[in-house]
Tab-separated table of N, CA and C in Angstrom:
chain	number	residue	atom	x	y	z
D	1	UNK	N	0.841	-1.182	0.000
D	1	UNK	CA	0.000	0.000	0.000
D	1	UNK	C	0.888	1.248	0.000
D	2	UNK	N	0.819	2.048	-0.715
D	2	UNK	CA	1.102	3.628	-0.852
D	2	UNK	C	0.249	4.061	-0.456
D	3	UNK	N	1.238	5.044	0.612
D	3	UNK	CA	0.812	6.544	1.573
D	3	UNK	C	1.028	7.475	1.181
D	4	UNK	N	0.103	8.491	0.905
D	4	UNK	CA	-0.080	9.821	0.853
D	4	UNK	C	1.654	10.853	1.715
D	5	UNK	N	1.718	11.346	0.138
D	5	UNK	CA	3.028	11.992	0.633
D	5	UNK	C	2.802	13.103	1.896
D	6	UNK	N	3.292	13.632	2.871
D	6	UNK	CA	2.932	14.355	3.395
D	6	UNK	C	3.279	15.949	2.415
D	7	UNK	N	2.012	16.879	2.899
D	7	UNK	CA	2.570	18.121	2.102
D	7	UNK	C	3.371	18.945	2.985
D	8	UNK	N	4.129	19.823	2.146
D	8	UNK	CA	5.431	20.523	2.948
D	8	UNK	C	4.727	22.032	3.233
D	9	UNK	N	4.289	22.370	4.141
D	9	UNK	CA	4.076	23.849	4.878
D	9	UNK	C	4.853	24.891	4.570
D	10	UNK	N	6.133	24.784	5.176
D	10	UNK	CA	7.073	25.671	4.934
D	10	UNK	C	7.142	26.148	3.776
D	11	UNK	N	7.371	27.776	3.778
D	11	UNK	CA	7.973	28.078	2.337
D	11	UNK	C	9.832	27.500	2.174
D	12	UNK	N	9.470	27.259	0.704
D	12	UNK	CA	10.784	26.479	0.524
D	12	UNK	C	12.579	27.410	0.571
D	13	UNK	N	12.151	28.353	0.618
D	13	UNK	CA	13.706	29.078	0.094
D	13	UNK	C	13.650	29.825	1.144
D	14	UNK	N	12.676	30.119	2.587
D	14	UNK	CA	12.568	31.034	3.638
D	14	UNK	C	13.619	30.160	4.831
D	15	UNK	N	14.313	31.025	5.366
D	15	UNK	CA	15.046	31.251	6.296
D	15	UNK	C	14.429	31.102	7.815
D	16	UNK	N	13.827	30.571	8.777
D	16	UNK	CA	13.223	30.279	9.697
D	16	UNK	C	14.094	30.379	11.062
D	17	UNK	N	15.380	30.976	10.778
D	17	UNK	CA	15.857	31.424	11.966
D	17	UNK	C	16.205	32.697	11.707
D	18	UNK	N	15.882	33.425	10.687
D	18	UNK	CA	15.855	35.265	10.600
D	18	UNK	C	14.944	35.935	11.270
D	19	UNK	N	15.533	36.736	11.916
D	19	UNK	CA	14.625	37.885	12.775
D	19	UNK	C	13.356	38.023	12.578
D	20	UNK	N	12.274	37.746	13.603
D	20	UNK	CA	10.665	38.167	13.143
D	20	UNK	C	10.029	37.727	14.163
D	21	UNK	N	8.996	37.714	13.452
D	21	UNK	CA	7.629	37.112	14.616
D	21	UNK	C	6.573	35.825	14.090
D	22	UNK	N	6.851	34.700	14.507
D	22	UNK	CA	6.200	33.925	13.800
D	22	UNK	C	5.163	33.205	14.590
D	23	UNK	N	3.614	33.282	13.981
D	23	UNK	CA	2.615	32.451	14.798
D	23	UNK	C	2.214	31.226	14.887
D	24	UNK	N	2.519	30.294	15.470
D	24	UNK	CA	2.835	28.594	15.747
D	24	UNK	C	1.590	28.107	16.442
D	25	UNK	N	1.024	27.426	15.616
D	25	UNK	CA	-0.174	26.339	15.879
D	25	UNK	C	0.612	24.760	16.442
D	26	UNK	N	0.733	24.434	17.295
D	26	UNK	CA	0.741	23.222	17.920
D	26	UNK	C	-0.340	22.736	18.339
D	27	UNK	N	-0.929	21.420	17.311
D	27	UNK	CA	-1.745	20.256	17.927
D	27	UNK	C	-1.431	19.200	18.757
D	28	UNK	N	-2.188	18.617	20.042
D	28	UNK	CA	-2.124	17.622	20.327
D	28	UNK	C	-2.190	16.107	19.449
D	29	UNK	N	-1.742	14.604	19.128
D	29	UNK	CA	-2.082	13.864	18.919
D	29	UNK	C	-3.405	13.703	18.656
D	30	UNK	N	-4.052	13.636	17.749
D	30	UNK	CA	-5.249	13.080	17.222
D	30	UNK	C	-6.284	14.582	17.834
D	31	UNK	N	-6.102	15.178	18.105
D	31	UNK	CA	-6.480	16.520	18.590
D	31	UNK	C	-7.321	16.089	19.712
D	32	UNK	N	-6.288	15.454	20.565
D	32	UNK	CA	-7.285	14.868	22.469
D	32	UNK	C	-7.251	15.997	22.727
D	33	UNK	N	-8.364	16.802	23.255
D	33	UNK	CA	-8.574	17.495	24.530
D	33	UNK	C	-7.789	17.452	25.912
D	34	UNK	N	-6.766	16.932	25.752
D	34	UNK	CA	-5.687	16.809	26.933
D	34	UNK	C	-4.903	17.688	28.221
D	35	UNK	N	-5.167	19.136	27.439
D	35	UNK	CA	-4.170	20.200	28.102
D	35	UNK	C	-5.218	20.872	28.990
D	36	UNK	N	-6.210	20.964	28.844
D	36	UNK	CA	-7.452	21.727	29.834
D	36	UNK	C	-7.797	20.191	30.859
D	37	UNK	N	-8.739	20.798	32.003
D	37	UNK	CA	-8.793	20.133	33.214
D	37	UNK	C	-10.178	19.514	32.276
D	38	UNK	N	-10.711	18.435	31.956
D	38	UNK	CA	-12.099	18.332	31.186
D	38	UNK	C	-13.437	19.186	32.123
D	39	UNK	N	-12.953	19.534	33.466
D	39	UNK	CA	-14.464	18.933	34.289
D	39	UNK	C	-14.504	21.035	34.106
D	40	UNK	N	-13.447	21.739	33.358
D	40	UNK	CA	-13.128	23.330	33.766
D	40	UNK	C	-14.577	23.918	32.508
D	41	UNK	N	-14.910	24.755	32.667
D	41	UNK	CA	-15.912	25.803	31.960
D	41	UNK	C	-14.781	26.547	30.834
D	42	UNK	N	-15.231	26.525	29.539
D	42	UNK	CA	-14.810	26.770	28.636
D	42	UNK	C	-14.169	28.045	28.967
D	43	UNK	N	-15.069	29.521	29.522
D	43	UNK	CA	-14.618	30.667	29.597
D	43	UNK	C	-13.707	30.895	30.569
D	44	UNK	N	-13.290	29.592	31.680
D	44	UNK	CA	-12.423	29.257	32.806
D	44	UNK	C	-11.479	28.705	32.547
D	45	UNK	N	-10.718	27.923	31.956
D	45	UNK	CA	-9.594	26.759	31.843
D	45	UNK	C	-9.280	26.895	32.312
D	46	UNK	N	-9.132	25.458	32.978
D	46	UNK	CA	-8.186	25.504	34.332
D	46	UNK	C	-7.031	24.396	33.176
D	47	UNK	N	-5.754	24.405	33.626
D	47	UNK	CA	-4.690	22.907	32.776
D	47	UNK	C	-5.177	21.738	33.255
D	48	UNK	N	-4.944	21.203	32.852
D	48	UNK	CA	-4.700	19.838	33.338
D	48	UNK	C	-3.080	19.493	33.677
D	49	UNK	N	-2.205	18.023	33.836
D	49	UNK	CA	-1.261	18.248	34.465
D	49	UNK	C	-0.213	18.473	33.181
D	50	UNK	N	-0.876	18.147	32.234
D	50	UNK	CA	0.013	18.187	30.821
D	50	UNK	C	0.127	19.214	30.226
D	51	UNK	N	-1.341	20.140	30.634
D	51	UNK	CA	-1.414	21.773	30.188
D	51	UNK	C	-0.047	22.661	31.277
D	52	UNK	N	-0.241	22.402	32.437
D	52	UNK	CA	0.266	22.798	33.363
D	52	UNK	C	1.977	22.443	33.204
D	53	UNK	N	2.210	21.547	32.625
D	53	UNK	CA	3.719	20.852	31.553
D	53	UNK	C	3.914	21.418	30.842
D	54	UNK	N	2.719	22.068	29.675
D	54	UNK	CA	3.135	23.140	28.772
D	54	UNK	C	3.066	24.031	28.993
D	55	UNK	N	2.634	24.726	29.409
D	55	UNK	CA	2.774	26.356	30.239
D	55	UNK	C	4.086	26.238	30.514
D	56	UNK	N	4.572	25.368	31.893
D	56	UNK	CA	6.063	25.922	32.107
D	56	UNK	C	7.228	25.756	31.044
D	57	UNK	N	6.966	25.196	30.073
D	57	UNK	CA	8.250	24.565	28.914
D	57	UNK	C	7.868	25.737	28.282
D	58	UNK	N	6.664	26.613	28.034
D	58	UNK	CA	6.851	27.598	27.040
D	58	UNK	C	7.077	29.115	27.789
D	59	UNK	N	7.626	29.017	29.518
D	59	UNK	CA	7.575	30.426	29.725
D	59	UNK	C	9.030	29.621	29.762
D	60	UNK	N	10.106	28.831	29.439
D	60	UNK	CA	10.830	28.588	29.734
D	60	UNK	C	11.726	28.655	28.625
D	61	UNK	N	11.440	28.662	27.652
D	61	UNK	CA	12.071	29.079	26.012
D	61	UNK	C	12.918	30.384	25.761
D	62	UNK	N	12.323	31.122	26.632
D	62	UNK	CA	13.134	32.299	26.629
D	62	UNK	C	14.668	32.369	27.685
D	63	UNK	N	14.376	31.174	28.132
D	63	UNK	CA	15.557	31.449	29.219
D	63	UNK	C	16.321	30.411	28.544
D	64	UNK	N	15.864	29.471	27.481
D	64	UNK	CA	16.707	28.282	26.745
D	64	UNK	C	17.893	29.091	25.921
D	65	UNK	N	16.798	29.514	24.743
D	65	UNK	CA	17.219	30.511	24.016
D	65	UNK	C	17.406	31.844	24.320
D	66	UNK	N	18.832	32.720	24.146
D	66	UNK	CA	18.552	33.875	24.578
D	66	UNK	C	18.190	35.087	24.041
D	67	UNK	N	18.285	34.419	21.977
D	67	UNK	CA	17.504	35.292	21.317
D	67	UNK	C	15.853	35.231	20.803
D	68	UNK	N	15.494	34.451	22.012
D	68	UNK	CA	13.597	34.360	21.485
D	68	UNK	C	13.133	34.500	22.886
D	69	UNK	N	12.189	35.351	22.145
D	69	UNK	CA	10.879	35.535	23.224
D	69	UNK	C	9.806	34.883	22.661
D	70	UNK	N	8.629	34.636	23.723
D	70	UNK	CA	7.259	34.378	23.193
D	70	UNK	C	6.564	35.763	23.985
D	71	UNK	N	6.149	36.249	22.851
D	71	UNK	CA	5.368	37.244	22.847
D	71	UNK	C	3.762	37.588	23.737
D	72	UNK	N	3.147	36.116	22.855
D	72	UNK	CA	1.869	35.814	23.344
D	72	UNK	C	1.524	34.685	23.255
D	73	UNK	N	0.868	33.748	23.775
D	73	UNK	CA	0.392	32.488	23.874
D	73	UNK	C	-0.641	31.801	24.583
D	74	UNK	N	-1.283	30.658	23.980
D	74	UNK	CA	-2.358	30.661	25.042
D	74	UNK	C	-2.893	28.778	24.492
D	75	UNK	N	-2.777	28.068	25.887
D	75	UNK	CA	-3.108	27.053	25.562
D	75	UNK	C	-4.439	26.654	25.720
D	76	UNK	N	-5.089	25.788	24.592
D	76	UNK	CA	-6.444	25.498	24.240
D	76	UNK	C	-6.536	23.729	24.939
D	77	UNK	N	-7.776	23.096	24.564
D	77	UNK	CA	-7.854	21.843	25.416
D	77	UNK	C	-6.799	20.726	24.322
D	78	UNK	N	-6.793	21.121	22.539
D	78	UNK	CA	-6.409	20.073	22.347
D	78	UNK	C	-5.201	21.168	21.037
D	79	UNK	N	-4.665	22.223	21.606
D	79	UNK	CA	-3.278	22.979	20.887
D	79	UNK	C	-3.182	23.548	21.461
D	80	UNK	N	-2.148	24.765	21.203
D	80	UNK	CA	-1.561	25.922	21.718
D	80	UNK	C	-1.309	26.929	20.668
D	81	UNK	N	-1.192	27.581	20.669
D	81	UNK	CA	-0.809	28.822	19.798
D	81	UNK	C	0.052	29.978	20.659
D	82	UNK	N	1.006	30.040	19.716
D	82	UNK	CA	1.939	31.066	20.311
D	82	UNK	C	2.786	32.028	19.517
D	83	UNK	N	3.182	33.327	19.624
D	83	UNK	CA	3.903	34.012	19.071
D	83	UNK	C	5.061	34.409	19.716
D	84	UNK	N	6.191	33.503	18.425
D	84	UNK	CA	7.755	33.188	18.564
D	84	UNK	C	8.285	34.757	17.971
D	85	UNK	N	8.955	35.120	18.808
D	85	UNK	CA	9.813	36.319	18.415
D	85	UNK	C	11.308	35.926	18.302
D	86	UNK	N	12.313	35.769	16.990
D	86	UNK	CA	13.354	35.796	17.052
D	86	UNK	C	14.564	37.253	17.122
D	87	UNK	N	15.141	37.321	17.588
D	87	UNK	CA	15.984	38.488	17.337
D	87	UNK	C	17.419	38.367	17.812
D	88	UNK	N	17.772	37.687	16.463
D	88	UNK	CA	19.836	37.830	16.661
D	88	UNK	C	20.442	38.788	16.538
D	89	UNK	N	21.583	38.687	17.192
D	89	UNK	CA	22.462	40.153	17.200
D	89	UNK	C	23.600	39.343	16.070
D	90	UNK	N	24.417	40.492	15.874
D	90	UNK	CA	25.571	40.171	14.859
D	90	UNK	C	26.369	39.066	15.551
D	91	UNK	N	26.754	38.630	16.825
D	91	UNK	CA	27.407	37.510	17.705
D	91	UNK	C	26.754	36.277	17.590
D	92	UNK	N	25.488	36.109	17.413
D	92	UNK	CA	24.713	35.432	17.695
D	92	UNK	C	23.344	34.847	17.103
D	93	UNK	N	23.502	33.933	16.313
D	93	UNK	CA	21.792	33.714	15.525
D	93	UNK	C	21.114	33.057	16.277
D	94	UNK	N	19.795	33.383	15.961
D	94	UNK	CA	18.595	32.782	16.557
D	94	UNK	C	18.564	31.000	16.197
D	95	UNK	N	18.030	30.389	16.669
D	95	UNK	CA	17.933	29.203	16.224
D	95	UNK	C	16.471	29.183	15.427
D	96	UNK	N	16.391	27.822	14.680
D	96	UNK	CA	15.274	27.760	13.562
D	96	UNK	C	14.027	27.778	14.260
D	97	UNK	N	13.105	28.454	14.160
D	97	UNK	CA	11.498	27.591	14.346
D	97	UNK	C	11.860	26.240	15.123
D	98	UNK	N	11.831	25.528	13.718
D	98	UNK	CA	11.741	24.282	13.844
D	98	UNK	C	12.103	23.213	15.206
D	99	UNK	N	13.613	23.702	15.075
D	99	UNK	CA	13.919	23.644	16.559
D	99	UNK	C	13.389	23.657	17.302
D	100	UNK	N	13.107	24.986	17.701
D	100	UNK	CA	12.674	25.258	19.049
D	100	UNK	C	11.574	24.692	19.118
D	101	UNK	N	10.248	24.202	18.590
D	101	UNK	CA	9.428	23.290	18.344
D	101	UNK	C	9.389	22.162	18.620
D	102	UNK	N	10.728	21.435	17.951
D	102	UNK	CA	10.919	20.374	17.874
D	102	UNK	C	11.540	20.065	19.759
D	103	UNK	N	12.420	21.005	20.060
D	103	UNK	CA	12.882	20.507	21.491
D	103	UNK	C	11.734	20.487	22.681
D	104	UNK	N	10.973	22.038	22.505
D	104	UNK	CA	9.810	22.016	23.476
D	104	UNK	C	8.882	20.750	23.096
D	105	UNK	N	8.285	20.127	22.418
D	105	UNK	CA	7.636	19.163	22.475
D	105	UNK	C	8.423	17.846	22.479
D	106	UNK	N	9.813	17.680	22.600
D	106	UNK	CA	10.414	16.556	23.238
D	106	UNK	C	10.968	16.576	24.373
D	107	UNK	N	10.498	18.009	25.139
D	107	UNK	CA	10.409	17.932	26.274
D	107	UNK	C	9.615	17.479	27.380
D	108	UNK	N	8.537	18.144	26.532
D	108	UNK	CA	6.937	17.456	27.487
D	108	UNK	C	6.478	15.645	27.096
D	109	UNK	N	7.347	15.360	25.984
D	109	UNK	CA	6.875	14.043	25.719
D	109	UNK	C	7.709	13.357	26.790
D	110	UNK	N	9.275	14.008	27.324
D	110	UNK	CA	9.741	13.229	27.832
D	110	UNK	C	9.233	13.506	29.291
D	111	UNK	N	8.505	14.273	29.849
D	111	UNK	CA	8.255	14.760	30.923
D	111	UNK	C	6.812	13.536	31.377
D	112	UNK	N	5.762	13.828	29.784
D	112	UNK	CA	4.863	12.700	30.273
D	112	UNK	C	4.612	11.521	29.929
D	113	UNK	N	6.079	11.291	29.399
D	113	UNK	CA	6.060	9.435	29.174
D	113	UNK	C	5.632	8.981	27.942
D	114	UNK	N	5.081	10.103	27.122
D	114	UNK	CA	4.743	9.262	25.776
D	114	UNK	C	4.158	10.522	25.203
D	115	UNK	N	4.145	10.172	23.638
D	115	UNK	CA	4.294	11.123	22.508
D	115	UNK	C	2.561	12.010	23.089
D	116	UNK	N	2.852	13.127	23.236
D	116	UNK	CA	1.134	13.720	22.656
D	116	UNK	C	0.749	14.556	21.775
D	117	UNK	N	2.316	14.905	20.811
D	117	UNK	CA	1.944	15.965	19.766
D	117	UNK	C	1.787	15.433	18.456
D	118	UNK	N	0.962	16.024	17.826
D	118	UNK	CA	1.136	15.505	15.995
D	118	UNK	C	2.063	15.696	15.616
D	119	UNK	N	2.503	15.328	14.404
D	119	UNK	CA	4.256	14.958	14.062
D	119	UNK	C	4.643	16.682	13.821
D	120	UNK	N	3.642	17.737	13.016
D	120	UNK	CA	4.057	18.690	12.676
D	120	UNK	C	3.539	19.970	13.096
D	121	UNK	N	3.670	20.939	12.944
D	121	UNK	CA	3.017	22.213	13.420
D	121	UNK	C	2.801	23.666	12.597
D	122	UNK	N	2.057	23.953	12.418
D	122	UNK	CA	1.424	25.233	11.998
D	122	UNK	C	2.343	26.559	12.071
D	123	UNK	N	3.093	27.322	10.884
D	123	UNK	CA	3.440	28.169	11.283
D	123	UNK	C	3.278	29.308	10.333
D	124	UNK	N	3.086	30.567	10.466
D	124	UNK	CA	2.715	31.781	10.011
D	124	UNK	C	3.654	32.878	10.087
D	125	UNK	N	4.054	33.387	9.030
D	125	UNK	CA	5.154	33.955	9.543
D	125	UNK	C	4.798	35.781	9.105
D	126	UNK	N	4.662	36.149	10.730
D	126	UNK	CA	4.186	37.665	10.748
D	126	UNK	C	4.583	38.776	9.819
D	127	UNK	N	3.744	39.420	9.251
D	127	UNK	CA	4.489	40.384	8.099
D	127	UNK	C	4.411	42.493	8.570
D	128	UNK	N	3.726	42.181	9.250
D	128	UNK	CA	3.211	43.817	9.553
D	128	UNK	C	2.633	43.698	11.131
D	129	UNK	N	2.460	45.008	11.757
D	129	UNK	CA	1.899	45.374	12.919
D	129	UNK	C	0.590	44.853	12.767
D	130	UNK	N	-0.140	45.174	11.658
D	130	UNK	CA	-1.559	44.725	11.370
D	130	UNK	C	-1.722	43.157	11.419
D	131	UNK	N	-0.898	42.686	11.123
D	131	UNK	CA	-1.086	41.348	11.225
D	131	UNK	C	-1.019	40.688	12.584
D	132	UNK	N	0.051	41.410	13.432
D	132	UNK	CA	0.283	41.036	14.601
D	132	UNK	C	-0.285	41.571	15.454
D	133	UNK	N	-1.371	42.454	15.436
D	133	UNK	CA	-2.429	43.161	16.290
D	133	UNK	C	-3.805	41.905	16.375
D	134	UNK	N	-3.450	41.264	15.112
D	134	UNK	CA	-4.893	40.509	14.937
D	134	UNK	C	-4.584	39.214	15.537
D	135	UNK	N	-3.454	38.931	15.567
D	135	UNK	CA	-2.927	37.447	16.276
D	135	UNK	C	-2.997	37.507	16.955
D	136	UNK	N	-2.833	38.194	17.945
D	136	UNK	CA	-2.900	38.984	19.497
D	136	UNK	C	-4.202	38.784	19.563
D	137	UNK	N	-4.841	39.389	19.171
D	137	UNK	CA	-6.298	39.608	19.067
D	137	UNK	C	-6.885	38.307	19.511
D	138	UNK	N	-6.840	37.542	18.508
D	138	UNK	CA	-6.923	35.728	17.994
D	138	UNK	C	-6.607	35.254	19.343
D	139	UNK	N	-5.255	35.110	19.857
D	139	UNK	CA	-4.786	34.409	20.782
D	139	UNK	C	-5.648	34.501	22.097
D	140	UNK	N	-5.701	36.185	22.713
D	140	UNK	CA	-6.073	36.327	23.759
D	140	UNK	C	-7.548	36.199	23.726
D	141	UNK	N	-8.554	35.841	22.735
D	141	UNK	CA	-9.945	35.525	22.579
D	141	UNK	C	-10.244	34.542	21.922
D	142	UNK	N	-9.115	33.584	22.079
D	142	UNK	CA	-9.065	32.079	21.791
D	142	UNK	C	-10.377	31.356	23.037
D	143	UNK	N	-10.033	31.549	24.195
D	143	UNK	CA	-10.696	30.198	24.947
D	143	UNK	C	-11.683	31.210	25.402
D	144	UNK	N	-12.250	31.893	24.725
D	144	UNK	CA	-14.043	32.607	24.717
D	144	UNK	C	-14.653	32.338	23.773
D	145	UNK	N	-13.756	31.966	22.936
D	145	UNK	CA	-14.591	31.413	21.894
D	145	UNK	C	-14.474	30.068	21.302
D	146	UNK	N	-13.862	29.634	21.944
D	146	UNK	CA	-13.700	27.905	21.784
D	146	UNK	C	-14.503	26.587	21.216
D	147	UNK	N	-15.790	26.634	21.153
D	147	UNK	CA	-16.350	26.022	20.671
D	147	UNK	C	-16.861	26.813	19.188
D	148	UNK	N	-16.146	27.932	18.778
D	148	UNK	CA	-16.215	28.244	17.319
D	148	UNK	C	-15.074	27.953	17.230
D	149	UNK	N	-13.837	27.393	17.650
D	149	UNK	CA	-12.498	27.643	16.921
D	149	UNK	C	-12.367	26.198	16.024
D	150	UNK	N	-11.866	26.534	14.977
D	150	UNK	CA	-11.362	25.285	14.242
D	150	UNK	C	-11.205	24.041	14.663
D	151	UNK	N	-10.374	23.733	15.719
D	151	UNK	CA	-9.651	22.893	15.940
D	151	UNK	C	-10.320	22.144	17.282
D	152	UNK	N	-11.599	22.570	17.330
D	152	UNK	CA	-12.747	22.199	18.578
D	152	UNK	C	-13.587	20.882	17.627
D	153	UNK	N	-13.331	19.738	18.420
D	153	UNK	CA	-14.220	18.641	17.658
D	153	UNK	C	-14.975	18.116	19.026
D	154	UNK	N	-16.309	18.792	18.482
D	154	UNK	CA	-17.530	18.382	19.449
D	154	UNK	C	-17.872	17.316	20.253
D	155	UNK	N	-17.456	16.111	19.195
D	155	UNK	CA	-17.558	13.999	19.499
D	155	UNK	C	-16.362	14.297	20.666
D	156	UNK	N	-15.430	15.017	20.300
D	156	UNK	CA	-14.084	14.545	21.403
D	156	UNK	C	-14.138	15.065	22.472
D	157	UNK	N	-14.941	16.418	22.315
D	157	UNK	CA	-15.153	17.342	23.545
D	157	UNK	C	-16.637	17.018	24.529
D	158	UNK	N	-17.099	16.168	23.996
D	158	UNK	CA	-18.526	15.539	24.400
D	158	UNK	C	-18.181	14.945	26.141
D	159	UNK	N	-16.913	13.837	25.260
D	159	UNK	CA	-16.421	12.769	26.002
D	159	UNK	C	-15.534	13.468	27.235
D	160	UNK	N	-14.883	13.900	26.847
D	160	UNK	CA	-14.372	14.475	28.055
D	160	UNK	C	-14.845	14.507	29.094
């Protein structure tokens, strides 16, 4: 049997450790509802112990790396979304996206014993103030509006 190639996200000739602001969709595995407490009120989230795992690995990125900040971020029951700020000096480059992606979620896998992220992640790469007023926007009126957001599947959120 032949599998469906995966498609490539990234733009191909872009540079992903040059200076900017980039907005990062991280899904959970199969998109479980995992990172919120199930029993918490949508307009409340409380973590759960895995949410509460990702919270500290992502206020902790900035102290990994010393040319990235996260700007803004905000974890949902079954992703996160966050805005990666790189900024190298002439001594010093930022490391890729990718990276830093790739280590924070092999951190929490190793923290809770087994894989919970999808293999890949969502990224947007900020072009203007206008754009980044609205991500902001997006982020911090993410879990008020949660059962309109994309990535909310009703059957999974039932069960919980």
């Amino acid at each position: 049997m032949e599998y469906p190639k995966r498609k490539r996200v990234r733009l191909k000739e872009f540079d992903y450790s040059q200076d900017g602001a980039y907005f990062i969709t991280i899904c959970t595995r199969f998109r479980q509802p995992i990172l919120w407490d199930a029993r918490a009120a949508c307009s409340r989230p409380r973590f759960s112990q895995i949410g509460i795992i990702s919270n500290n690995e992502i206020n902790r990125i900035s102290d990994i790396y010393e040319n990235v900040t996260i700007d803004n971020h905000v974890i949902m029951p079954n992703h996160i979304h966050m805005i990666i700020v790189l900024q190298g000096d002439r001594h010093t480059k930022a490391p890729a996206i990718s990276r830093i992606i790739q280590q924070f979620k092999g951190k929490i896998t190793k923290q809770t014993g087994h894989p919970i992220w999808q293999k890949s992640f969502y990224e947007h790469i900020i072009r203007n103030e206008e754009d980044y007023l609205e991500i902001c926007n997006y982020i911090d009126n993410n879990p008020i509006k949660w059962e309109l957001d994309c990535y909310y599947d009703i059957d999974d959120n039932k069960k919980a």
